[in-house]
CSV table of C-alpha atoms and ligand atoms in Angstrom, one decimal:
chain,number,residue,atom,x,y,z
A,1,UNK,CA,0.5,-0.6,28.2
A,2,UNK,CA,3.8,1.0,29.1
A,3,UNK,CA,5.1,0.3,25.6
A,4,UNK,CA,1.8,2.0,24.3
A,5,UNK,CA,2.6,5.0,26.8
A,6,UNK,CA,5.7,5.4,25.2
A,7,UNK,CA,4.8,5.4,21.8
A,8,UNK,CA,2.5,8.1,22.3
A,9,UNK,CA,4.6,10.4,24.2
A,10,UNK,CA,7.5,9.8,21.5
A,11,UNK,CA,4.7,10.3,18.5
A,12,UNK,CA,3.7,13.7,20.7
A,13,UNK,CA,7.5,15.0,20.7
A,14,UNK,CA,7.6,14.3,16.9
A,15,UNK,CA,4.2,15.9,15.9
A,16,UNK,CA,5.7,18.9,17.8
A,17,UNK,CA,8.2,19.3,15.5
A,18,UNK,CA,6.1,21.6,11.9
A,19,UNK,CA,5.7,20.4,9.1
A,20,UNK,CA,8.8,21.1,6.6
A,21,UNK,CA,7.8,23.8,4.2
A,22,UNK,CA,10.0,21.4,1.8
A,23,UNK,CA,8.5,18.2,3.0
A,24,UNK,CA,4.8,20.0,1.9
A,25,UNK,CA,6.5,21.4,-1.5
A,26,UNK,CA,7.3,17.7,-2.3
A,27,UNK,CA,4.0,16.3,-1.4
A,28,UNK,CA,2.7,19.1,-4.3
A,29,UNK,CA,5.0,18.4,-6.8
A,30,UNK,CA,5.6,14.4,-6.2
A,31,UNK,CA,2.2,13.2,-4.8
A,32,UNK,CA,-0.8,15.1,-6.9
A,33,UNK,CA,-3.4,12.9,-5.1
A,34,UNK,CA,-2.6,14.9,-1.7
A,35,UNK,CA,-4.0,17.4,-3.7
A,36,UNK,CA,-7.7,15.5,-3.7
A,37,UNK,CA,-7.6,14.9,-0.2
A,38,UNK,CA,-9.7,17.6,2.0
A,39,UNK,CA,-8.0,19.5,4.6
A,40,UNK,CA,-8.9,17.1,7.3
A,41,UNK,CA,-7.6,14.6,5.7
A,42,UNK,CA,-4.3,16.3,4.4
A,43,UNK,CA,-3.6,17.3,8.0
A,44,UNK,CA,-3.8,13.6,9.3
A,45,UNK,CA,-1.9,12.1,6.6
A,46,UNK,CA,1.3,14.8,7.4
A,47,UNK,CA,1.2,13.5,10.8
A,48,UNK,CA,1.5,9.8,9.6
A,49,UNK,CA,4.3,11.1,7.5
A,50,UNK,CA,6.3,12.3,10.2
A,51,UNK,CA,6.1,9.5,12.5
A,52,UNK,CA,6.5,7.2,9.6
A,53,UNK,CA,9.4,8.6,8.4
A,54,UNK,CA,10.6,8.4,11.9
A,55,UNK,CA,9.8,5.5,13.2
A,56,UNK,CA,11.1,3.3,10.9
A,57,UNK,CA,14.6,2.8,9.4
A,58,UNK,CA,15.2,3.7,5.9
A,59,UNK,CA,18.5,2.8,3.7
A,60,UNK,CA,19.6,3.4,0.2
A,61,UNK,CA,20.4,0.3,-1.6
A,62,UNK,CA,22.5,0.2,-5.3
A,63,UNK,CA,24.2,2.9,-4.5
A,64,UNK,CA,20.8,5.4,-4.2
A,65,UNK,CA,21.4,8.2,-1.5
A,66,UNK,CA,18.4,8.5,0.4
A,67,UNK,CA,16.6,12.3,0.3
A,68,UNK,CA,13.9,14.0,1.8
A,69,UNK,CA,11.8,13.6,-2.1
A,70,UNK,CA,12.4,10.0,-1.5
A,71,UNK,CA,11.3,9.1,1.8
A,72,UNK,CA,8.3,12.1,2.1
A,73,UNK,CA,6.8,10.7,-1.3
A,74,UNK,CA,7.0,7.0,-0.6
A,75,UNK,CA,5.5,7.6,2.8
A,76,UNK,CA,2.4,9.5,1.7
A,77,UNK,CA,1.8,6.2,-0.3
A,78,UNK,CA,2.1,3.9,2.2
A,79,UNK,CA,0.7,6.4,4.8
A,80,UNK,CA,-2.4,6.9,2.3
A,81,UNK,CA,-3.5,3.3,2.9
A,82,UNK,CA,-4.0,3.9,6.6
A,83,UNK,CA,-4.9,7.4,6.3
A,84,UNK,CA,-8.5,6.2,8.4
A,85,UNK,CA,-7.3,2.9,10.1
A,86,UNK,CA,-5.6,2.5,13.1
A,87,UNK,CA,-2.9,4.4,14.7
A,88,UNK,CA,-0.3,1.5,14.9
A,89,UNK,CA,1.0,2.5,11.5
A,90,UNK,CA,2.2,-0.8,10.2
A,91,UNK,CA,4.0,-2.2,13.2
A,92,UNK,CA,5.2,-5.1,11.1
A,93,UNK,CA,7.4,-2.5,8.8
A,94,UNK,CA,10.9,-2.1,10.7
A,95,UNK,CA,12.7,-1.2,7.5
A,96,UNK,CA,12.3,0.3,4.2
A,97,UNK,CA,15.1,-0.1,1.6
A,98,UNK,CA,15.0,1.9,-1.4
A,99,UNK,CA,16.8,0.8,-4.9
A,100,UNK,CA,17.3,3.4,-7.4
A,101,UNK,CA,15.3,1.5,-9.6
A,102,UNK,CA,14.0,-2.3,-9.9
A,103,UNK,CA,16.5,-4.6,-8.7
A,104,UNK,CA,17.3,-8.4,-8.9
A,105,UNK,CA,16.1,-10.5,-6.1
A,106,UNK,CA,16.2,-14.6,-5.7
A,107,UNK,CA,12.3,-16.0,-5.7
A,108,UNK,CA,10.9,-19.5,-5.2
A,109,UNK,CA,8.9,-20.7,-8.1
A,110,UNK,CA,7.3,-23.9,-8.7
A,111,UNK,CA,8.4,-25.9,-12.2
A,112,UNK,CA,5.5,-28.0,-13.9
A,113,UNK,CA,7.0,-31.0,-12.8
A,114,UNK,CA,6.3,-29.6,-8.9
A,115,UNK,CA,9.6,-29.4,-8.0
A,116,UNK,CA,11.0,-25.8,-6.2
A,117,UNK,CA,13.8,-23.8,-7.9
A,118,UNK,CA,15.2,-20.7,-6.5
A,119,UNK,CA,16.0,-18.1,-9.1
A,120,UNK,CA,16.6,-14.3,-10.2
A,121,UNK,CA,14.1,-12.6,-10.8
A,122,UNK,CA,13.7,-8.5,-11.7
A,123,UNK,CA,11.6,-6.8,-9.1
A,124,UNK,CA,9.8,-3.3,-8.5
A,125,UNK,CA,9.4,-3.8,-5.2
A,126,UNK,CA,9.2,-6.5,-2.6
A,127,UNK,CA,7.7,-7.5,0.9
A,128,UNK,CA,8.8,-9.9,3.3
A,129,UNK,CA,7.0,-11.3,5.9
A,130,UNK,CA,9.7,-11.3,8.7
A,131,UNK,CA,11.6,-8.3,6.7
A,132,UNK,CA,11.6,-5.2,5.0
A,133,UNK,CA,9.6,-3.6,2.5
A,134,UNK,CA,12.2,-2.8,-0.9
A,135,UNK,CA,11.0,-0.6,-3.3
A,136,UNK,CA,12.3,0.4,-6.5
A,137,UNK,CA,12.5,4.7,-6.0
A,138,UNK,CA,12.4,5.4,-10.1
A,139,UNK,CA,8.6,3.1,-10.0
A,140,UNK,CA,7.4,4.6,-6.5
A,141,UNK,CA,7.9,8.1,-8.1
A,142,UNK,CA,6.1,6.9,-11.4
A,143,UNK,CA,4.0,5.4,-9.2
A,144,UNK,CA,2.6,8.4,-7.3
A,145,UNK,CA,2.8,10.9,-10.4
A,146,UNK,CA,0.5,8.5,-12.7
A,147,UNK,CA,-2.1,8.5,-10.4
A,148,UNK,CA,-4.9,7.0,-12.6
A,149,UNK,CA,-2.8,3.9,-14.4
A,150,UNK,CA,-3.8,1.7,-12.0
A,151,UNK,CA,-0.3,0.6,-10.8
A,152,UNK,CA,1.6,1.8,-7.9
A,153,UNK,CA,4.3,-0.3,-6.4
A,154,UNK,CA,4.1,1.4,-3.0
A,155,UNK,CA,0.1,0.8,-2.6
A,156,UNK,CA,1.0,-3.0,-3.8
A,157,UNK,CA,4.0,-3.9,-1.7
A,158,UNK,CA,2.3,-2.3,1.7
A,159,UNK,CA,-1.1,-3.9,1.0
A,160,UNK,CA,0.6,-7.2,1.3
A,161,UNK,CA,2.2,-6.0,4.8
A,162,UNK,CA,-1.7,-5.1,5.7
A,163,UNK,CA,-2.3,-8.8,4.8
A,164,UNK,CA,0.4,-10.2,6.9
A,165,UNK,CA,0.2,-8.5,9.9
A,166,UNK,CA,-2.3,-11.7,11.0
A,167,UNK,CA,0.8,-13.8,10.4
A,168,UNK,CA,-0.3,-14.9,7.2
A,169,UNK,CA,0.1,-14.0,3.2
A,170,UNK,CA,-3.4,-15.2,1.9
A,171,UNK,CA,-5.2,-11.6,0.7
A,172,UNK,CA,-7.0,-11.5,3.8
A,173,UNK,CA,-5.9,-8.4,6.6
A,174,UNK,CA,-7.4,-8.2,10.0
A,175,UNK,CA,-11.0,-7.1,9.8
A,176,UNK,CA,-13.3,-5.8,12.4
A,177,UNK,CA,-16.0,-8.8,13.2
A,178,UNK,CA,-17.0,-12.0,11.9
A,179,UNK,CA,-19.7,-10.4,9.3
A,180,UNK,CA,-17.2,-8.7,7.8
A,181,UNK,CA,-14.7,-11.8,7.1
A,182,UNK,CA,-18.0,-13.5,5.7
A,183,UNK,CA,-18.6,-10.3,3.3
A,184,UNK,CA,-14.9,-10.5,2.7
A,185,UNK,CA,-14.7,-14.4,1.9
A,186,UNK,CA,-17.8,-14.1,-0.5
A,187,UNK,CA,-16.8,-11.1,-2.4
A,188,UNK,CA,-13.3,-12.1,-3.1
A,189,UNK,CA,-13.8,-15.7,-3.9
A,190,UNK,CA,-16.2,-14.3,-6.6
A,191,UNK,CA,-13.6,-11.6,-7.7
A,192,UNK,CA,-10.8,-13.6,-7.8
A,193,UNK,CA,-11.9,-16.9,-9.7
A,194,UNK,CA,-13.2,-14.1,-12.2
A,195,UNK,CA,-10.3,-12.7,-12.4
A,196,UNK,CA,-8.0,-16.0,-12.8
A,197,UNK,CA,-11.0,-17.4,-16.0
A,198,UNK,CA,-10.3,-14.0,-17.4
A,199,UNK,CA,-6.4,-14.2,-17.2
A,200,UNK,CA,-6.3,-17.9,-18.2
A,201,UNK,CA,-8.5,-16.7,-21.8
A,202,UNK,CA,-6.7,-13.8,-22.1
A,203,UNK,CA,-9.7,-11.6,-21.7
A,204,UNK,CA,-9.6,-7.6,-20.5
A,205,UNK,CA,-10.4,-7.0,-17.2
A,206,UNK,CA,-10.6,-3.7,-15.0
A,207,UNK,CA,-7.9,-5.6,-12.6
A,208,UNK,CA,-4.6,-6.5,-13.5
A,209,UNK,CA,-3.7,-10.2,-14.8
A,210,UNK,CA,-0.9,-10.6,-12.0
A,211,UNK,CA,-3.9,-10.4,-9.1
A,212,UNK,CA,-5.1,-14.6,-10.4
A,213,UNK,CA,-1.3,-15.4,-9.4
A,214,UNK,CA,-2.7,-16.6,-5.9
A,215,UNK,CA,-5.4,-14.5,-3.4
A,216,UNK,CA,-2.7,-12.4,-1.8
A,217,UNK,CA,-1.7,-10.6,-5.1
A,218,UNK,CA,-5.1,-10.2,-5.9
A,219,UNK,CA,-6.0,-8.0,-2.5
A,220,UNK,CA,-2.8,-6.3,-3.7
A,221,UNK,CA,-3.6,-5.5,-7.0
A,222,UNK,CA,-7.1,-5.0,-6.5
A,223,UNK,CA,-5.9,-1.8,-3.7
A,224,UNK,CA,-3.8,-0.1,-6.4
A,225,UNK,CA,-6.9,-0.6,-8.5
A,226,UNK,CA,-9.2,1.0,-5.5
A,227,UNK,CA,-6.9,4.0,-5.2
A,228,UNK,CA,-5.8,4.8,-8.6
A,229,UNK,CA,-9.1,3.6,-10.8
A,230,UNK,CA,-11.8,4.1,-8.2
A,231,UNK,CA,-14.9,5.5,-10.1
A,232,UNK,CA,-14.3,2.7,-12.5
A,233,UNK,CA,-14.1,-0.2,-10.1
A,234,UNK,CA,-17.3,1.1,-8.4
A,235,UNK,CA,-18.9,1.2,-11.5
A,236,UNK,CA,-17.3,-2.2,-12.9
A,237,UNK,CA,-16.7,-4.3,-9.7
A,238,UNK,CA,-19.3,-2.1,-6.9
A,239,UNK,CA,-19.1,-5.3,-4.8
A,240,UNK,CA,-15.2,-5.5,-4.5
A,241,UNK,CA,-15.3,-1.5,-4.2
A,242,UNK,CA,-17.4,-2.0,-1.4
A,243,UNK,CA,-15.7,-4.3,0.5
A,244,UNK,CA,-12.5,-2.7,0.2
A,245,UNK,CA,-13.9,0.3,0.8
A,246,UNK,CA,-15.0,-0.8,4.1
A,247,UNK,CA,-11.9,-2.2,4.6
A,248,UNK,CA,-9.8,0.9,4.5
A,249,UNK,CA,-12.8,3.6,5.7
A,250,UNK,CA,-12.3,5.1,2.4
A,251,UNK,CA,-14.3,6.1,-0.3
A,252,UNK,CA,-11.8,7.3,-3.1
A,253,UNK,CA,-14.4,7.9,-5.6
A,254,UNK,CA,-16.0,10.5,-4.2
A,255,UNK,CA,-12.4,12.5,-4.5
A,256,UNK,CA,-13.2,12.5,-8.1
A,257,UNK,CA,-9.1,12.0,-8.9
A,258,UNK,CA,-10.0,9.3,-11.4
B,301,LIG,ZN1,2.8,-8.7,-4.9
């Protein structure tokens, strides 16, 4: 209760503060979606941007030096997700770290004999757990100006962190009531199995290949599909649409971006 107090009174002294005249030049030139938004919404999501960009503790990795561009354009990513959910702002983020562009980071894999092995892999962005977020700056900014590929790092990396804030990696976030997590459990059990026949014959699909990996890279790749291909996946996939849409209180689109 007390901790709650505080974090409003804080947020309060940092919504004081205006807007940057450079912070909204940025979210112009860097972010075109903000553009969509309506002026309700554009108004709530500069809030989130400031206490996101205060709240939690940014650093510049591989020698990038961290600048306003950077951090107001990979927050109105992030802070686009939870434009309509609740106020927390994803507690489980402490730290972002930002990489000039992808970077090399160890990963578990399994071999075909079932045996682990820890290697190299290149990444465009990463999210722990217990950790950070890491993000690749040169794909968050390609990922914010293409707005209708249907790949954005940022979207992807803090959807998983929606995921695990029930403690868990397995494509399923908190949701509201049990009816929902039935909706949700029907829906994506469809989708996915789909999804993982299509990638096994090599066949097109609206969603991206890497979603059949395993159920939390599917709710990953299926919100950058949400966001950045929205009339298509309504048309395409209007049961997966729905559901995320009710997920995240949004209804992209009817913003007509895509
Ligand atoms: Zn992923």
């Amino acid at each position: 209760m007390i901790f709650a107090w505080l974090t409003e009174h804080r947020r309060k002294s940092i919504l004081a503060e205006p807007f940057p005249q450079l912070w909204s030049e940025i979210l112009g030139r860097n972010t075109p979606f903000y553009t969509y938004l309506d002026p309700e919404e554009q108004s709530r999501l500069r809030d989130l941007i400031q206490i996101f960009i205060a709240e939690k503790n940014w650093e510049g990795c591989g020698g990038l030096t961290l600048t306003d561009e950077i951090k107001v354009a990979i927050s109105a990513q992030a802070c686009l997700l939870v434009m309509n959910l609740d106020r927390e702002i994803y507690p489980n983020v402490e730290s972002i770290l930002v990489y000039p562009a992808g970077f090399i980071a160890k990963q578990k894999s399994m071999n075909p004999d079932g045996t682990m092995e820890e290697a190299p892999h290149g990444l465009l962005g990463e999210a722990w757990l217990s950790g950070p977020i890491i993000i690749s700056w040169a794909d968050a900014n390609d990922g914010a100006l293409n707005q209708t590929d249907g790949h954005n790092v940022v979207y992807h990396e803090f959807a998983h962190k929606l995921d695990m804030r029930d403690g868990s990696a397995d494509g399923v976030p908190r949701l509201a009531d049990d009816a929902q997590y039935d909706t949700w459990a029907q829906v994506m059990s469809v989708e996915y199995t789909d999804l993982v026949k299509k990638a096994e014959h090599s066949k097109k699909s609206r969603l991206d290949h890497y979603g059949a990996v395993n159920s939390a890279e599917f709710f990953a790749v299926a919100t950058e599909c949400f966001f950045e291909k929205s009339v298509c996946m309504r048309e395409t996939h209007p049961d997966l649409y729905k559901v995320l849409s009710g997920f995240y209180h949004q209804d992209p689109a009817e913003r007509a971006v895509n």
